[in-house]
Amino acid sequence: MNAQTSPVDKFSEKYVYSFGKNGTDGDTSMKNLLGGKGANLAEMASLGLPVPPGFTLSTEVCTLFYKNNEDYPSGLSEAVADAVTKLEDEMGMKLGDPANPLLLSVRSGARVSMPGMMDTVLNLGLNDDTAEGLAKRSGDERFAYDSYRRFIQMYSDVVLGLDHYEFEDVLESFKRSEDITEDTMITADGWQEIIADYKGIVERDLGRPFPQDVNDQLWGAIGAVFKSWSTKRAVTYRKLNNIPSEWGTAVNIQAMVFGNMGQDCATGVAFTRDPSTGENVFYGEYLINAQGEDVVAGIRTPQHLTIAGKKANGSNLPAMEETMPEVFKQLEDVRTKLEAHYKDVQDIEFTIQQNKLYMLQTRNGKRTAKAAMKIAVDMVSEGLISKEDAILRVDPEALDQLLHPTLDPKAERHVLCKGLPASPGAACGAVVFSADEAEQKANAGIKTILCRTETSPEDIHGMHAAEGILTTRGGMTSHAAVVARGMGRPCVAGAGSISIDYKAAEMSVNGETIKSGDIVTLDGATGEIMLGEIATVEPELSGDFETVMKWADEIRRLNIRCNAETPTDAKTARHFGAEGIGLCRTEHMFFDPARIMNVRKMILAENKDDRLKALSALEPEQKADFKELFEIMAGLPVTIRLLDPPLHEFLPHSEKDIEALANEANISVKHLKSRIAELTETNPMLGHRGCRLAITFPEIYAMQVRAILGAATEASVKPEIMIPLASTRKELEILKKLVDDTAANFNVEYTVGTMIELPRAALCADELAELAEFFSFGTNDLTQTTFGISRDDAGRFLPAYQEQGIIARDPFVSIDVDGVGSLVKTAVEKGRKARPHIKLGICGEHGGDPQSVAFFESAGLDYVSCSPYRVPIARLAAAQANLKR
Amino acid sequence: MNAQTSPVDKFSEKYVYSFGKNGTDGDTSMKNLLGGKGANLAEMASLGLPVPPGFTLSTEVCTLFYKNNEDYPSGLSEAVADAVTKLEDEMGMKLGDPANPLLLSVRSGARVSMPGMMDTVLNLGLNDDTAEGLAKRSGDERFAYDSYRRFIQMYSDVVLGLDHYEFEDVLESFKRSEDITEDTMITADGWQEIIADYKGIVERDLGRPFPQDVNDQLWGAIGAVFKSWSTKRAVTYRKLNNIPSEWGTAVNIQAMVFGNMGQDCATGVAFTRDPSTGENVFYGEYLINAQGEDVVAGIRTPQHLTIAGKKANGSNLPAMEETMPEVFKQLEDVRTKLEAHYKDVQDIEFTIQQNKLYMLQTRNGKRTAKAAMKIAVDMVSEGLISKEDAILRVDPEALDQLLHPTLDPKAERHVLCKGLPASPGAACGAVVFSADEAEQKANAGIKTILCRTETSPEDIHGMHAAEGILTTRGGMTSHAAVVARGMGRPCVAGAGSISIDYKAAEMSVNGETIKSGDIVTLDGATGEIMLGEIATVEPELSGDFETVMKWADEIRRLNIRCNAETPTDAKTARHFGAEGIGLCRTEHMFFDPARIMNVRKMILAENKDDRLKALSALEPEQKADFKELFEIMAGLPVTIRLLDPPLHEFLPHSEKDIEALANEANISVKHLKSRIAELTETNPMLGHRGCRLAITFPEIYAMQVRAILGAATEASVKPEIMIPLASTRKELEILKKLVDDTAANFNVEYTVGTMIELPRAALCADELAELAEFFSFGTNDLTQTTFGISRDDAGRFLPAYQEQGIIARDPFVSIDVDGVGSLVKTAVEKGRKARPHIKLGICGEHGGDPQSVAFFESAGLDYVSCSPYRVPIARLAAAQANLKR
């Protein structure tokens, strides 16, 4: 269903790509083949940056691995052996050589970053002999055995599938018995004791010893990385991020460097600019004498890279700029080089081994929408990129974050405590303590705040389901922070004064206890956590936002309208730049409590006279509605859809409402119930609705047309009257005549058009265009009928469809280009053939989906119409679509 | 929606076509323009047959009349005046000339005959002066004033819109006051008195006198005929007979000839062969001294044309062959000439005026299916037509009559009385006395017999709704008889011993009283009426039927399969010539009371193990079902559709059944109810059904595949396993793998294919064809999704759609060629492109509809599959389709 999901059917002969001083096979353009990490390691190596040498097994190997029932393609083992030899030559060390052992890291690396989703093995190559050798050669016994125990622990978890708690228990009880609190206090002997216990666990659980053969270790790790592509958490992440399972992951095998060999060693992560605000400051954290995973996992509180960063965050731990000024200068140099080369913000990982800097990774940095705006605008003024590049640089979906309300600064706040402002925006909801609970509550329509000591990839589904995320540990680059920013969820991280008691399902802070279900509010911009619900205000859009939007408006061809029927929505949409209303659903006006009684009387009327009476009571109210909308949209086009839903939708369901209506309509409850039953439909979606209502009850549309045209005579709007659900020329002929006949009593300009929301309408669009002055694609219904899937019922099978890769994206979110899209194209072609200047738009949910907007641009529509908050997204997406054409 | 409905957009300049000795403008090929009657009058005039001269206003005038808001095209009045002058010249008489008045008949005449549906005016041209003139010139004062009063009565009814009962009351009270019973006993003076009263009614009701100006009379009549095209009864008839409203009617204006000028005058109708049996005998009725309408209306009991006919019907009234041997000979001559010329049975009307024969009409005669068979076969052996002509001559729809059960001759019959065997077949139902009641009962699913003294065009809807029709008056060519034969409804006409009391809602015969609602049985082949329900037997198919079917089989290209899942259906279908099963709906097997409990347990299973347990209980039963079917269909292809409907369809609805299931499944009633509610869907048609069931519960299809293949190993059938409701390639990929994996345990050949029943499946048929070895178009669902119309809910608006001419035929009965058909064509093209030898069939209801079969032939499918009783219809329709290509 998606062009990107087509399986690889031609494979290269080459499976293994080396990088290093002795020659580099890949570059950054080869991301699909080498994964993001592998391609960028190769690119950095070519740029002359200090990258530990290594090689990459391509994503094709992964595809072949799954294609061949988890078996490797022939020739792979020879190619890996060659690459290892090349690596040994460059390093002057040998894998498994006790005298001078080469250690390796084995890491995953997909086309797009999936942070923390897949498995990694470090310190590979250690066994009883090489550990001893490493101790001798490094002169640091403690380091060597610490490395060995780390390797056993990691390998047992990732490759051998043993429970990591068993190993942690050993470590904890050793510390207890020795009465020490920190790992750093364990001596070489202590580690050796622990190693013996670790090996015992492996032998007991598996019935065989921990593998001593370094080649077995290597192939075990490679297999584990490939298999980690199919773990539940990776599958969930791909589903949420629309990553096809066919892409596969690469495996990066690299010489180990050590950030944990002493006080002249360190490891860190950084962004070349602030990923929260977009400011052009070097932004990052490091830990002395640590391995890289320690920073990301958020277990130790990291230190800031720069003095400015340290000050801004009120930290009193020394900055790297202070502790390692020389290496820091090298790192700053790398920062400048990378930005100049990639012309985008980079997210980097580095290790310092004995005062020597090694670059372990670079990739385009994830950023908040606000930061994306600022970075794009700044880079244009810095001359790094063009306006067009800037437009392409901002993810339209991410704008959502900027457009939603933030906390009202004037509202009273009962601040419980403060954490790190990890992802901006305000969120309010019931406290939950597990991802599963967040998901269950979301399904029941309850907004939640997910509260965890720290989050892990297993929590992804709950983070997605929650309104906001709160953690008590971890920094700005912790898992929770990175993922929340990517999702656009507000997040407060590392709120250390809170302690969570999972068992009691409560948390306490400063003597206050907050139970599961209590309402709290997070301010992701300040890091504040408040009790209760706090009032919000509309966001003030930054100058950078306005600048980017102005550029987008200059570049885009598509007009952007909004779907709105209330004055509030219409005003919001106009504020966000809507160029008219593409869909005003008149039925929404019917549901107003003040008028629903007349609507119901109209429906229950046993004859035309009674129906006319009820309709004429509704008419002045409809007219007033339209007038208000027209005034808000003065000078812009407004498309009004005549009544669409089946009439039974307006009838009451509860006993109380039924009784009230029976009294008011002066009929018996029994009679009313039988009338409601009579109007009930087997498949209401395919029933007596849309223009079918007007074929049987023309007086309903006649009333609406009078209300529209009456309002238009008093406002400066030329209404576009839209007939829904037409599938034949004759329906349109009859109803256009009804509109025209009614309009004869008004002196006002208008046009008449139709929705294209049924396959037949698309297939016979030429006939419809003979009468319709415009088409508006109702892609929601068109998707329902083209696929034969009811949106209301899809929940029972659509998730399975996404899990099994049957559909890449929910077709109600992103248009199905091959099926529904082909009907859209047919209708555009046939419609324009019959009426060359027919106006063409789309007003389904897809109007606010960037991928769909790209399709509508290519299909040559005149406008897209979407919900008010998605108008800026659509504006930007339309500009991108025009640039990508 | 229908190619035939496209409105005329080019018009001829010529509106009026004359016929007669002084030149004839039209011929039989111009039926669309001149209507059937007009074209054939012109043809007969050209053949030199004795046709009263006249002229025809074309159907285009009718179309323009409606297009121009019921106004005539310019130039028409001049053309009519010219034609009248030409007619006056030929006749040597003058319209409105008291000395020698020309009288005219004004009759409707559409492309296809719509017997009795539209209006006729006779004796036009009479007024106070010309009536006197006619009296003088004919020397028959009584005849002249009788004609004048007939004219006033008819014109007042048809043109002036007055109630005909008022005129009948005058006549009845006159007869009562004079103490006479028959119209023929009224004298000239009597008629003059009545005429004065008639004129009084007109003046009183309209406020103006009866028109004396003959030109006003003429234009009034023309307008009335055109307007009669839009009366409710005409619209109903067109709907039932699929006649587009755009066709319009012509108006035929002809010099009057008189069958009522004395005992040497007569009028009659005849068929050139017996329209009930097809026998090559001259078959007709006449009335001496009568106008034509008297015969058709069934008011006087007509006499037979031939001595043989008289004897066969046990009549003792003299035959025309006896009373008017000379004219009879001329008529026999005309009979021979017409059959030789038209090469088909003709239905003729004639009038004899003073021993001179005039032909008033000829048209192809309606006939029973049995007669159609015999006539076709006879005409081939007579050398009149070819086998191909014969095939084209039989209406496939009419075969339905031959295939349904007739009364068991051995069953005991309590014969109430006997009428005329007016239309063959047996019918049984509750007695009703009005068309409306018949329709209401039919809507409630109750079978009825419509009992009337006589029927009129107003009764059409009731005749259609009833199972059979009984009249107490009228002959074999009465309205009831002709219409019933056309509809294939059994009919007993003229059962004079029955007297109906409409007011008491009962009828009495030979001392027995039958009340409304009592059950009676009609035997349309014998004319017998019986109390109660009589057993029926399968029809014995005649040799003619077999002959025609053999020819059809030689000619057709399409294979014909059946939709069947029960052994009875499969046997019936094979008996009727089915060449395999195109659709075996496995869910029908699930509903068997003996196994529904296991089906329900399977659905309610909370885990896979319980589901598997329930499925394995079902498996042997499914296997046995398939084995039985396979044995019946030995050697022929059998397509089995895997489970299709949403699971909630199998769950109980009544409290009692719910309780029983809860007990059996060992769960609480409350839990079961909540589970049922949980499974209920908003739009089940678009819900969790078809292959979507197998994506979520693959074990269901796996069980079915094992049952199919297990049965196939024990029978000589290569099953075709069909996946329903696929819309993406990946669904098919997953499920084909499931079938293939399951099949690995069986040593049996099979193919896997899919239904094309969703627009997306048709649009992406190339992708599906990469995996599917066959396609079967599920045109029921495809129509539902393409139109966005639920069959279950369409009843509320589809009738209005047909009445307003939005759709010409119910798209669930006859395929919508422009919309649904275009998807079928797309899928055929794309499917064949991806897999050149893909097998293509259709298994929706359309497979048994001749018009749809013609489309499927043109679309190049390999087979159609239909319900067993429609197999012969499809065989014949397929042959016709191939001939018409």
JSON list of C-alpha atoms in Angstrom, two decimals, chain B residues 310-407:
[
{"chain": "B", "resi": 310, "resn": "LYS", "atom": "CA", "xyz": [-65.05, -22.38, -30.00]},
{"chain": "B", "resi": 311, "resn": "LYS", "atom": "CA", "xyz": [-65.09, -26.16, -29.53]},
{"chain": "B", "resi": 312, "resn": "ALA", "atom": "CA", "xyz": [-61.90, -26.26, -27.51]},
{"chain": "B", "resi": 313, "resn": "ASN", "atom": "CA", "xyz": [-63.34, -23.78, -25.04]},
{"chain": "B", "resi": 314, "resn": "GLY", "atom": "CA", "xyz": [-66.80, -25.33, -24.93]},
{"chain": "B", "resi": 315, "resn": "SER", "atom": "CA", "xyz": [-68.43, -22.11, -26.08]},
{"chain": "B", "resi": 316, "resn": "ASN", "atom": "CA", "xyz": [-71.79, -22.18, -27.78]},
{"chain": "B", "resi": 317, "resn": "LEU", "atom": "CA", "xyz": [-71.60, -18.70, -29.28]},
{"chain": "B", "resi": 318, "resn": "PRO", "atom": "CA", "xyz": [-70.98, -18.82, -33.03]},
{"chain": "B", "resi": 319, "resn": "ALA", "atom": "CA", "xyz": [-67.44, -18.38, -34.33]},
{"chain": "B", "resi": 320, "resn": "MET", "atom": "CA", "xyz": [-66.55, -15.65, -36.81]},
{"chain": "B", "resi": 321, "resn": "GLU", "atom": "CA", "xyz": [-65.60, -18.43, -39.21]},
{"chain": "B", "resi": 322, "resn": "GLU", "atom": "CA", "xyz": [-69.35, -19.21, -39.21]},
{"chain": "B", "resi": 323, "resn": "THR", "atom": "CA", "xyz": [-70.94, -15.76, -39.00]},
{"chain": "B", "resi": 324, "resn": "MET", "atom": "CA", "xyz": [-68.69, -13.86, -41.39]},
{"chain": "B", "resi": 325, "resn": "PRO", "atom": "CA", "xyz": [-66.91, -16.52, -43.48]},
{"chain": "B", "resi": 326, "resn": "GLU", "atom": "CA", "xyz": [-65.80, -14.09, -46.22]},
{"chain": "B", "resi": 327, "resn": "VAL", "atom": "CA", "xyz": [-64.22, -11.55, -43.90]},
{"chain": "B", "resi": 328, "resn": "PHE", "atom": "CA", "xyz": [-62.76, -14.39, -41.81]},
{"chain": "B", "resi": 329, "resn": "LYS", "atom": "CA", "xyz": [-60.97, -15.63, -44.92]},
{"chain": "B", "resi": 330, "resn": "GLN", "atom": "CA", "xyz": [-59.52, -12.17, -45.52]},
{"chain": "B", "resi": 331, "resn": "LEU", "atom": "CA", "xyz": [-58.41, -12.08, -41.90]},
{"chain": "B", "resi": 332, "resn": "GLU", "atom": "CA", "xyz": [-56.74, -15.50, -42.22]},
{"chain": "B", "resi": 333, "resn": "ASP", "atom": "CA", "xyz": [-54.97, -14.16, -45.26]},
{"chain": "B", "resi": 334, "resn": "VAL", "atom": "CA", "xyz": [-53.73, -11.18, -43.28]},
{"chain": "B", "resi": 335, "resn": "ARG", "atom": "CA", "xyz": [-52.56, -13.57, -40.57]},
{"chain": "B", "resi": 336, "resn": "THR", "atom": "CA", "xyz": [-50.40, -15.50, -43.03]},
{"chain": "B", "resi": 337, "resn": "LYS", "atom": "CA", "xyz": [-49.03, -12.34, -44.63]},
{"chain": "B", "resi": 338, "resn": "LEU", "atom": "CA", "xyz": [-48.09, -10.80, -41.29]},
{"chain": "B", "resi": 339, "resn": "GLU", "atom": "CA", "xyz": [-46.28, -13.89, -39.98]},
{"chain": "B", "resi": 340, "resn": "ALA", "atom": "CA", "xyz": [-44.38, -14.27, -43.24]},
{"chain": "B", "resi": 341, "resn": "HIS", "atom": "CA", "xyz": [-43.47, -10.60, -43.09]},
{"chain": "B", "resi": 342, "resn": "TYR", "atom": "CA", "xyz": [-42.65, -10.17, -39.41]},
{"chain": "B", "resi": 343, "resn": "LYS", "atom": "CA", "xyz": [-41.45, -13.78, -38.91]},
{"chain": "B", "resi": 344, "resn": "ASP", "atom": "CA", "xyz": [-42.99, -13.74, -35.46]},
{"chain": "B", "resi": 345, "resn": "VAL", "atom": "CA", "xyz": [-46.34, -14.26, -33.80]},
{"chain": "B", "resi": 346, "resn": "GLN", "atom": "CA", "xyz": [-48.50, -11.15, -34.20]},
{"chain": "B", "resi": 347, "resn": "ASP", "atom": "CA", "xyz": [-51.05, -9.75, -31.82]},
{"chain": "B", "resi": 348, "resn": "ILE", "atom": "CA", "xyz": [-53.57, -7.95, -34.01]},
{"chain": "B", "resi": 349, "resn": "GLU", "atom": "CA", "xyz": [-56.63, -5.76, -33.63]},
{"chain": "B", "resi": 350, "resn": "PHE", "atom": "CA", "xyz": [-59.21, -5.38, -36.34]},
{"chain": "B", "resi": 351, "resn": "THR", "atom": "CA", "xyz": [-62.57, -3.84, -36.99]},
{"chain": "B", "resi": 352, "resn": "ILE", "atom": "CA", "xyz": [-65.18, -4.87, -39.54]},
{"chain": "B", "resi": 353, "resn": "GLN", "atom": "CA", "xyz": [-67.34, -2.02, -40.76]},
{"chain": "B", "resi": 354, "resn": "GLN", "atom": "CA", "xyz": [-70.21, -3.09, -42.92]},
{"chain": "B", "resi": 355, "resn": "ASN", "atom": "CA", "xyz": [-68.41, -6.30, -43.90]},
{"chain": "B", "resi": 356, "resn": "LYS", "atom": "CA", "xyz": [-65.16, -4.52, -44.70]},
{"chain": "B", "resi": 357, "resn": "LEU", "atom": "CA", "xyz": [-62.05, -5.52, -42.74]},
{"chain": "B", "resi": 358, "resn": "TYR", "atom": "CA", "xyz": [-59.79, -2.85, -41.27]},
{"chain": "B", "resi": 359, "resn": "MET", "atom": "CA", "xyz": [-56.50, -3.61, -39.49]},
{"chain": "B", "resi": 360, "resn": "LEU", "atom": "CA", "xyz": [-56.04, -1.33, -36.50]},
{"chain": "B", "resi": 361, "resn": "GLN", "atom": "CA", "xyz": [-52.87, -2.73, -35.03]},
{"chain": "B", "resi": 362, "resn": "THR", "atom": "CA", "xyz": [-50.23, -5.41, -35.26]},
{"chain": "B", "resi": 363, "resn": "ARG", "atom": "CA", "xyz": [-47.40, -6.09, -32.87]},
{"chain": "B", "resi": 364, "resn": "ASN", "atom": "CA", "xyz": [-45.27, -9.00, -31.74]},
{"chain": "B", "resi": 365, "resn": "GLY", "atom": "CA", "xyz": [-47.51, -11.06, -29.50]},
{"chain": "B", "resi": 366, "resn": "LYS", "atom": "CA", "xyz": [-46.75, -11.54, -25.81]},
{"chain": "B", "resi": 367, "resn": "ARG", "atom": "CA", "xyz": [-46.65, -15.22, -24.99]},
{"chain": "B", "resi": 368, "resn": "THR", "atom": "CA", "xyz": [-46.03, -17.61, -22.16]},
{"chain": "B", "resi": 369, "resn": "ALA", "atom": "CA", "xyz": [-42.57, -19.07, -21.83]},
{"chain": "B", "resi": 370, "resn": "LYS", "atom": "CA", "xyz": [-43.89, -22.44, -22.93]},
{"chain": "B", "resi": 371, "resn": "ALA", "atom": "CA", "xyz": [-45.45, -20.88, -26.01]},
{"chain": "B", "resi": 372, "resn": "ALA", "atom": "CA", "xyz": [-42.29, -18.94, -26.73]},
{"chain": "B", "resi": 373, "resn": "MET", "atom": "CA", "xyz": [-40.33, -22.20, -26.73]},
{"chain": "B", "resi": 374, "resn": "LYS", "atom": "CA", "xyz": [-42.77, -23.97, -29.00]},
{"chain": "B", "resi": 375, "resn": "ILE", "atom": "CA", "xyz": [-43.12, -21.05, -31.41]},
{"chain": "B", "resi": 376, "resn": "ALA", "atom": "CA", "xyz": [-39.36, -20.63, -31.64]},
{"chain": "B", "resi": 377, "resn": "VAL", "atom": "CA", "xyz": [-38.79, -24.33, -32.30]},
{"chain": "B", "resi": 378, "resn": "ASP", "atom": "CA", "xyz": [-41.73, -24.58, -34.73]},
{"chain": "B", "resi": 379, "resn": "MET", "atom": "CA", "xyz": [-40.65, -21.52, -36.70]},
{"chain": "B", "resi": 380, "resn": "VAL", "atom": "CA", "xyz": [-37.18, -22.97, -37.10]},
{"chain": "B", "resi": 381, "resn": "SER", "atom": "CA", "xyz": [-38.62, -26.21, -38.47]},
{"chain": "B", "resi": 382, "resn": "GLU", "atom": "CA", "xyz": [-41.02, -24.22, -40.67]},
{"chain": "B", "resi": 383, "resn": "GLY", "atom": "CA", "xyz": [-37.97, -22.50, -42.10]},
{"chain": "B", "resi": 384, "resn": "LEU", "atom": "CA", "xyz": [-39.24, -19.08, -41.06]},
{"chain": "B", "resi": 385, "resn": "ILE", "atom": "CA", "xyz": [-36.30, -18.29, -38.78]},
{"chain": "B", "resi": 386, "resn": "SER", "atom": "CA", "xyz": [-32.83, -19.57, -37.92]},
{"chain": "B", "resi": 387, "resn": "LYS", "atom": "CA", "xyz": [-31.76, -21.22, -34.67]},
{"chain": "B", "resi": 388, "resn": "GLU", "atom": "CA", "xyz": [-30.05, -17.96, -33.74]},
{"chain": "B", "resi": 389, "resn": "ASP", "atom": "CA", "xyz": [-33.27, -16.03, -34.35]},
{"chain": "B", "resi": 390, "resn": "ALA", "atom": "CA", "xyz": [-35.07, -18.61, -32.24]},
{"chain": "B", "resi": 391, "resn": "ILE", "atom": "CA", "xyz": [-32.66, -18.09, -29.36]},
{"chain": "B", "resi": 392, "resn": "LEU", "atom": "CA", "xyz": [-33.09, -14.34, -29.57]},
{"chain": "B", "resi": 393, "resn": "ARG", "atom": "CA", "xyz": [-36.85, -14.73, -29.66]},
{"chain": "B", "resi": 394, "resn": "VAL", "atom": "CA", "xyz": [-37.27, -16.24, -26.20]},
{"chain": "B", "resi": 395, "resn": "ASP", "atom": "CA", "xyz": [-37.21, -13.87, -23.24]},
{"chain": "B", "resi": 396, "resn": "PRO", "atom": "CA", "xyz": [-34.90, -15.54, -20.69]},
{"chain": "B", "resi": 397, "resn": "GLU", "atom": "CA", "xyz": [-36.76, -13.93, -17.78]},
{"chain": "B", "resi": 398, "resn": "ALA", "atom": "CA", "xyz": [-39.93, -15.70, -18.90]},
{"chain": "B", "resi": 399, "resn": "LEU", "atom": "CA", "xyz": [-38.37, -19.12, -18.40]},
{"chain": "B", "resi": 400, "resn": "ASP", "atom": "CA", "xyz": [-38.93, -18.63, -14.71]},
{"chain": "B", "resi": 401, "resn": "GLN", "atom": "CA", "xyz": [-42.53, -19.68, -15.32]},
{"chain": "B", "resi": 402, "resn": "LEU", "atom": "CA", "xyz": [-41.48, -23.06, -16.67]},
{"chain": "B", "resi": 403, "resn": "LEU", "atom": "CA", "xyz": [-39.09, -23.92, -13.92]},
{"chain": "B", "resi": 404, "resn": "HIS", "atom": "CA", "xyz": [-41.20, -23.46, -10.88]},
{"chain": "B", "resi": 405, "resn": "PRO", "atom": "CA", "xyz": [-43.37, -26.17, -9.39]},
{"chain": "B", "resi": 406, "resn": "THR", "atom": "CA", "xyz": [-46.88, -26.90, -10.68]},
{"chain": "B", "resi": 407, "resn": "LEU", "atom": "CA", "xyz": [-49.70, -28.58, -8.79]}
]
